[in-house]
mmCIF file of C-alpha atoms in Angstrom:
data_model
loop_
_atom_site.group_PDB
_atom_site.id
_atom_site.type_symbol
_atom_site.label_atom_id
_atom_site.label_comp_id
_atom_site.label_asym_id
_atom_site.label_seq_id
_atom_site.Cartn_x
_atom_site.Cartn_y
_atom_site.Cartn_z
ATOM 1 C CA ALA Y 22 99.737 134.576 65.987
ATOM 2 C CA GLN Y 23 97.738 131.467 66.069
ATOM 3 C CA SER Y 24 94.929 131.003 68.433
ATOM 4 C CA VAL Y 25 91.967 128.529 69.149
ATOM 5 C CA THR Y 26 88.769 129.758 70.991
ATOM 6 C CA GLN Y 27 86.821 127.032 72.556
ATOM 7 C CA LEU Y 28 83.115 128.188 73.120
ATOM 8 C CA GLY Y 29 81.789 126.702 76.462
ATOM 9 C CA SER Y 30 84.259 125.579 79.115
ATOM 10 C CA HIS Y 31 81.520 122.624 80.250
ATOM 11 C CA VAL Y 32 79.413 120.939 77.969
ATOM 12 C CA SER Y 33 76.843 118.584 79.258
ATOM 13 C CA VAL Y 34 74.717 116.086 77.295
ATOM 14 C CA SER Y 35 72.203 113.097 77.817
ATOM 15 C CA GLU Y 36 73.508 109.784 76.837
ATOM 16 C CA GLY Y 37 72.583 109.104 73.492
ATOM 17 C CA ALA Y 38 72.230 112.907 72.486
ATOM 18 C CA LEU Y 39 74.269 114.666 69.977
ATOM 19 C CA VAL Y 40 77.840 115.980 70.893
ATOM 20 C CA LEU Y 41 78.722 119.188 69.635
ATOM 21 C CA LEU Y 42 82.036 120.890 70.891
ATOM 22 C CA ARG Y 43 82.814 124.589 69.132
ATOM 23 C CA CYS Y 44 86.146 125.276 68.074
ATOM 24 C CA ASN Y 45 87.398 128.467 66.191
ATOM 25 C CA TYR Y 46 90.877 129.504 64.944
ATOM 26 C CA SER Y 47 92.640 132.365 64.028
ATOM 27 C CA SER Y 48 95.772 131.678 61.686
ATOM 28 C CA SER Y 49 97.718 133.837 59.229
ATOM 29 C CA VAL Y 50 98.378 130.504 57.190
ATOM 30 C CA PRO Y 51 96.543 127.618 56.339
ATOM 31 C CA PRO Y 52 96.443 125.819 59.616
ATOM 32 C CA TYR Y 53 96.800 122.364 60.857
ATOM 33 C CA LEU Y 54 93.852 121.691 63.251
ATOM 34 C CA PHE Y 55 93.544 118.965 65.933
ATOM 35 C CA TRP Y 56 91.111 117.805 68.465
ATOM 36 C CA TYR Y 57 92.266 115.811 71.627
ATOM 37 C CA VAL Y 58 90.763 114.217 74.440
ATOM 38 C CA GLN Y 59 92.119 113.851 77.929
ATOM 39 C CA TYR Y 60 90.826 111.785 80.690
ATOM 40 C CA PRO Y 61 91.680 112.653 84.421
ATOM 41 C CA ASN Y 62 95.206 112.570 85.193
ATOM 42 C CA GLN Y 63 96.362 111.390 81.624
ATOM 43 C CA GLY Y 64 97.859 112.240 78.747
ATOM 44 C CA LEU Y 65 96.303 113.594 75.522
ATOM 45 C CA GLN Y 66 94.905 111.164 72.800
ATOM 46 C CA LEU Y 67 94.206 112.387 69.461
ATOM 47 C CA LEU Y 68 90.728 112.156 68.329
ATOM 48 C CA LEU Y 69 90.922 113.759 64.783
ATOM 49 C CA LYS Y 70 93.223 116.007 62.717
ATOM 50 C CA TYR Y 71 93.002 118.244 59.687
ATOM 51 C CA THR Y 72 96.180 118.962 57.594
ATOM 52 C CA SER Y 73 94.426 120.466 54.329
ATOM 53 C CA ALA Y 74 93.041 117.282 53.073
ATOM 54 C CA ALA Y 75 89.269 116.440 53.521
ATOM 55 C CA THR Y 76 87.558 119.154 55.386
ATOM 56 C CA LEU Y 77 85.342 116.409 56.717
ATOM 57 C CA VAL Y 78 87.454 114.566 59.072
ATOM 58 C CA LYS Y 79 86.506 111.432 61.139
ATOM 59 C CA GLY Y 80 88.354 109.997 63.963
ATOM 60 C CA ILE Y 81 88.346 107.601 66.739
ATOM 61 C CA ASN Y 82 85.256 106.686 68.953
ATOM 62 C CA GLY Y 83 82.796 107.773 66.450
ATOM 63 C CA PHE Y 84 83.795 111.618 66.401
ATOM 64 C CA GLU Y 85 84.284 113.735 63.397
ATOM 65 C CA ALA Y 86 85.021 117.416 62.644
ATOM 66 C CA GLU Y 87 84.465 119.533 59.568
ATOM 67 C CA PHE Y 88 86.991 122.522 58.817
ATOM 68 C CA LYS Y 89 84.921 125.489 57.374
ATOM 69 C CA LYS Y 90 87.225 128.094 56.473
ATOM 70 C CA SER Y 91 84.693 130.877 55.739
ATOM 71 C CA GLU Y 92 83.605 130.262 59.436
ATOM 72 C CA THR Y 93 87.270 130.039 60.711
ATOM 73 C CA SER Y 94 85.671 126.983 62.612
ATOM 74 C CA PHE Y 95 86.570 123.133 63.553
ATOM 75 C CA HIS Y 96 83.499 122.023 65.610
ATOM 76 C CA LEU Y 97 83.760 118.513 67.146
ATOM 77 C CA THR Y 98 80.629 116.160 66.891
ATOM 78 C CA LYS Y 99 79.322 112.862 67.554
ATOM 79 C CA PRO Y 100 75.953 111.724 67.008
ATOM 80 C CA SER Y 101 75.253 109.674 70.039
ATOM 81 C CA ALA Y 102 77.266 110.381 73.331
ATOM 82 C CA HIS Y 103 78.217 107.502 75.465
ATOM 83 C CA MET Y 104 79.083 107.705 79.297
ATOM 84 C CA SER Y 105 82.722 106.838 78.557
ATOM 85 C CA ASP Y 106 83.206 110.141 76.393
ATOM 86 C CA ALA Y 107 83.190 111.830 79.524
ATOM 87 C CA ALA Y 108 86.095 113.949 79.391
ATOM 88 C CA GLU Y 109 88.153 117.193 78.818
ATOM 89 C CA TYR Y 110 88.497 117.883 74.963
ATOM 90 C CA PHE Y 111 90.960 120.216 73.717
ATOM 91 C CA CYS Y 112 91.168 122.022 70.334
ATOM 92 C CA ALA Y 113 94.514 123.022 69.060
ATOM 93 C CA VAL Y 114 96.300 124.513 65.978
ATOM 94 C CA SER Y 115 99.549 124.380 64.463
ATOM 95 C CA ASP Y 116 101.730 125.924 61.447
ATOM 96 C CA PRO Y 117 103.102 123.486 59.043
ATOM 97 C CA GLY Y 118 106.381 122.019 59.815
ATOM 98 C CA ASN Y 119 107.976 121.253 63.401
ATOM 99 C CA THR Y 120 106.266 123.631 65.114
ATOM 100 C CA PRO Y 121 104.243 123.362 68.727
ATOM 101 C CA LEU Y 122 100.806 123.184 69.072
ATOM 102 C CA VAL Y 123 98.532 126.243 70.536
ATOM 103 C CA PHE Y 124 95.720 124.571 72.552
ATOM 104 C CA GLY Y 125 92.310 125.866 73.538
ATOM 105 C CA LYS Y 126 91.256 126.254 77.073
ATOM 106 C CA GLY Y 127 89.444 123.184 76.672
ATOM 107 C CA THR Y 128 85.867 121.794 77.167
ATOM 108 C CA ARG Y 129 84.737 119.521 79.998
ATOM 109 C CA LEU Y 130 81.962 117.178 78.756
ATOM 110 C CA SER Y 131 79.700 115.765 81.081
ATOM 111 C CA VAL Y 132 77.357 112.818 80.165
ATOM 112 C CA ILE Y 133 74.227 112.445 81.882
ATOM 113 C CA ALA Y 134 72.573 109.020 82.104
ATOM 114 C CA GLY H 10 102.045 103.764 66.284
ATOM 115 C CA ALA H 11 104.968 106.195 67.665
ATOM 116 C CA VAL H 12 105.099 105.935 71.537
ATOM 117 C CA VAL H 13 106.469 108.462 73.751
ATOM 118 C CA SER H 14 107.241 107.623 77.427
ATOM 119 C CA GLN H 15 107.904 109.970 80.446
ATOM 120 C CA HIS H 16 109.317 109.040 83.785
ATOM 121 C CA PRO H 17 108.308 109.406 86.341
ATOM 122 C CA SER H 18 104.640 109.573 86.427
ATOM 123 C CA TRP H 19 104.311 111.129 89.421
ATOM 124 C CA VAL H 20 106.675 112.647 91.949
ATOM 125 C CA ILE H 21 106.629 114.355 95.185
ATOM 126 C CA CYS H 22 109.190 116.443 96.351
ATOM 127 C CA LYS H 23 110.176 119.038 99.362
ATOM 128 C CA SER H 24 110.589 122.701 98.476
ATOM 129 C CA GLY H 25 113.985 123.641 97.360
ATOM 130 C CA THR H 26 114.897 120.212 95.955
ATOM 131 C CA SER H 27 115.189 119.659 92.363
ATOM 132 C CA VAL H 28 113.424 117.045 89.874
ATOM 133 C CA LYS H 29 114.337 115.503 86.462
ATOM 134 C CA ILE H 30 111.678 114.427 84.181
ATOM 135 C CA GLU H 31 112.441 112.156 81.321
ATOM 136 C CA CYS H 32 110.788 111.937 77.973
ATOM 137 C CA ARG H 33 111.756 109.334 75.471
ATOM 138 C CA SER H 34 110.710 108.443 72.273
ATOM 139 C CA LEU H 35 110.723 104.537 72.413
ATOM 140 C CA ASP H 36 110.282 103.604 68.506
ATOM 141 C CA PHE H 37 111.367 106.593 66.442
ATOM 142 C CA GLN H 38 114.038 109.343 66.489
ATOM 143 C CA ALA H 39 112.744 112.926 67.573
ATOM 144 C CA THR H 40 114.844 115.817 66.543
ATOM 145 C CA THR H 41 112.347 118.164 68.119
ATOM 146 C CA MET H 42 110.743 117.689 71.495
ATOM 147 C CA PHE H 43 108.502 120.012 72.986
ATOM 148 C CA TRP H 44 107.313 120.718 76.881
ATOM 149 C CA TYR H 45 104.164 121.697 77.894
ATOM 150 C CA ARG H 46 102.881 122.551 80.989
ATOM 151 C CA GLN H 47 99.320 121.863 82.539
ATOM 152 C CA PHE H 48 97.944 123.648 85.742
ATOM 153 C CA PRO H 49 94.935 122.241 87.266
ATOM 154 C CA LYS H 50 91.904 122.596 85.145
ATOM 155 C CA GLN H 51 93.667 124.579 82.811
ATOM 156 C CA SER H 52 94.961 124.174 79.223
ATOM 157 C CA LEU H 53 98.488 123.080 78.196
ATOM 158 C CA MET H 54 101.096 125.969 77.998
ATOM 159 C CA LEU H 55 104.021 125.762 75.999
ATOM 160 C CA MET H 56 107.340 125.714 78.051
ATOM 161 C CA ALA H 57 109.937 125.198 75.461
ATOM 162 C CA THR H 58 111.242 123.657 72.227
ATOM 163 C CA SER H 59 114.025 121.231 72.610
ATOM 164 C CA ASN H 60 116.267 120.388 69.496
ATOM 165 C CA GLU H 61 118.657 117.601 69.725
ATOM 166 C CA GLY H 62 122.319 118.924 69.910
ATOM 167 C CA SER H 63 121.131 122.530 70.745
ATOM 168 C CA LYS H 64 119.933 124.611 73.450
ATOM 169 C CA ALA H 65 116.359 124.848 74.111
ATOM 170 C CA THR H 66 114.205 127.698 73.153
ATOM 171 C CA TYR H 67 111.965 128.785 75.857
ATOM 172 C CA GLU H 68 108.495 130.683 75.643
ATOM 173 C CA GLN H 69 108.122 134.146 77.371
ATOM 174 C CA GLY H 70 107.955 133.938 80.986
ATOM 175 C CA VAL H 71 109.498 130.775 81.531
ATOM 176 C CA GLU H 72 112.730 130.840 83.367
ATOM 177 C CA LYS H 73 115.330 128.863 81.588
ATOM 178 C CA ASP H 74 117.638 128.734 84.600
ATOM 179 C CA LYS H 75 114.554 126.962 86.813
ATOM 180 C CA PHE H 76 113.554 124.956 84.192
ATOM 181 C CA LEU H 77 116.679 123.169 82.699
ATOM 182 C CA ILE H 78 115.933 121.231 79.295
ATOM 183 C CA ASN H 79 118.654 119.030 77.671
ATOM 184 C CA HIS H 80 118.292 116.675 74.657
ATOM 185 C CA ALA H 81 121.219 114.778 74.477
ATOM 186 C CA SER H 82 120.217 112.321 71.925
ATOM 187 C CA LEU H 83 117.334 111.726 69.153
ATOM 188 C CA THR H 84 115.230 109.744 71.727
ATOM 189 C CA LEU H 85 115.450 111.546 75.094
ATOM 190 C CA SER H 86 114.979 114.950 76.094
ATOM 191 C CA THR H 87 115.148 115.578 80.247
ATOM 192 C CA LEU H 88 113.339 118.908 81.891
ATOM 193 C CA THR H 89 115.050 119.556 85.264
ATOM 194 C CA VAL H 90 112.820 121.738 87.702
ATOM 195 C CA THR H 91 115.834 123.256 90.053
ATOM 196 C CA SER H 92 114.844 124.554 93.584
ATOM 197 C CA ALA H 93 111.249 123.567 93.094
ATOM 198 C CA HIS H 94 108.604 125.554 94.967
ATOM 199 C CA PRO H 95 104.854 124.621 95.548
ATOM 200 C CA GLU H 96 103.960 127.058 92.605
ATOM 201 C CA ASP H 97 106.026 124.606 90.408
ATOM 202 C CA SER H 98 103.236 121.842 91.175
ATOM 203 C CA SER H 99 101.763 121.153 87.873
ATOM 204 C CA PHE H 100 101.675 118.402 84.981
ATOM 205 C CA TYR H 101 104.249 118.561 82.658
ATOM 206 C CA ILE H 102 103.514 116.711 79.450
ATOM 207 C CA CYS H 103 106.213 116.406 76.486
ATOM 208 C CA SER H 104 105.715 115.616 72.829
ATOM 209 C CA ALA H 105 107.943 114.156 70.106
ATOM 210 C CA THR H 106 107.935 114.679 66.412
ATOM 211 C CA ILE H 107 108.746 112.598 63.585
ATOM 212 C CA PRO H 108 110.350 115.042 61.029
ATOM 213 C CA THR H 109 109.059 114.684 57.694
ATOM 214 C CA GLY H 110 110.466 118.298 56.031
ATOM 215 C CA GLN H 111 109.358 121.926 56.369
ATOM 216 C CA GLY H 112 106.077 122.901 55.317
ATOM 217 C CA ILE H 113 104.672 119.111 55.931
ATOM 218 C CA TYR H 114 102.633 118.273 58.583
ATOM 219 C CA ASN H 115 104.781 116.631 61.592
ATOM 220 C CA GLU H 116 102.288 114.758 63.823
ATOM 221 C CA GLN H 117 103.183 115.252 67.275
ATOM 222 C CA PHE H 118 103.168 112.278 69.679
ATOM 223 C CA PHE H 119 102.538 113.110 73.327
ATOM 224 C CA GLY H 120 103.826 111.387 76.555
ATOM 225 C CA PRO H 121 101.634 110.559 79.178
ATOM 226 C CA GLY H 122 102.728 113.253 81.430
ATOM 227 C CA THR H 123 104.308 113.460 84.771
ATOM 228 C CA ARG H 124 102.490 114.822 87.763
ATOM 229 C CA LEU H 125 104.873 117.144 90.281
ATOM 230 C CA THR H 126 103.650 118.075 93.517
ATOM 231 C CA VAL H 127 106.108 120.186 95.708
ATOM 232 C CA LEU H 128 105.234 120.422 99.287
#
């Protein structure tokens, strides 16, 4: 069965510092991987996705993630944090085809001025 | 881009009443919609998979008689929480996919969610 593990339920960084949110996956088939952001009382916004093309994926708002099969990881990074990045971030995995997403527990990102 | 709407965005109801939540794909046809539930400060958990014209497939532990799902058209799926109780209070989110074929990535588009509070 597929699963994702997000290391760290809460990450705090200073404004301008590197953001690194960790995600490891488990899948029996080549996975599709996603990062979503959720602001309070709102739905999910797709940041980026990996669907077996380039292993380094660039997303919106300056975020990017690298798919590393050998490490079964898909960590999310941003070179310089902004206050507006403070939110909940979810890593998710799915099988190919019309299948639902399996979400990690989420990581809350706080950005300190 | 593809847009999914949900209605209502929030609802407060008394214990024992039923609440219907609508999920609509506004600019595309979705043969499959998924319903997720998110408890406060927790992740999203899949409740059921809704396919147009057929019965929904529920995840283990989700009561199909309590959470009635109807996917009557290619653009509308509804979730009815019957005889709601305070423990049903949650954030309900739907998603819809544009079918592109087996073995091919089908992007999911999420609705904005519905906040249900049962008093």
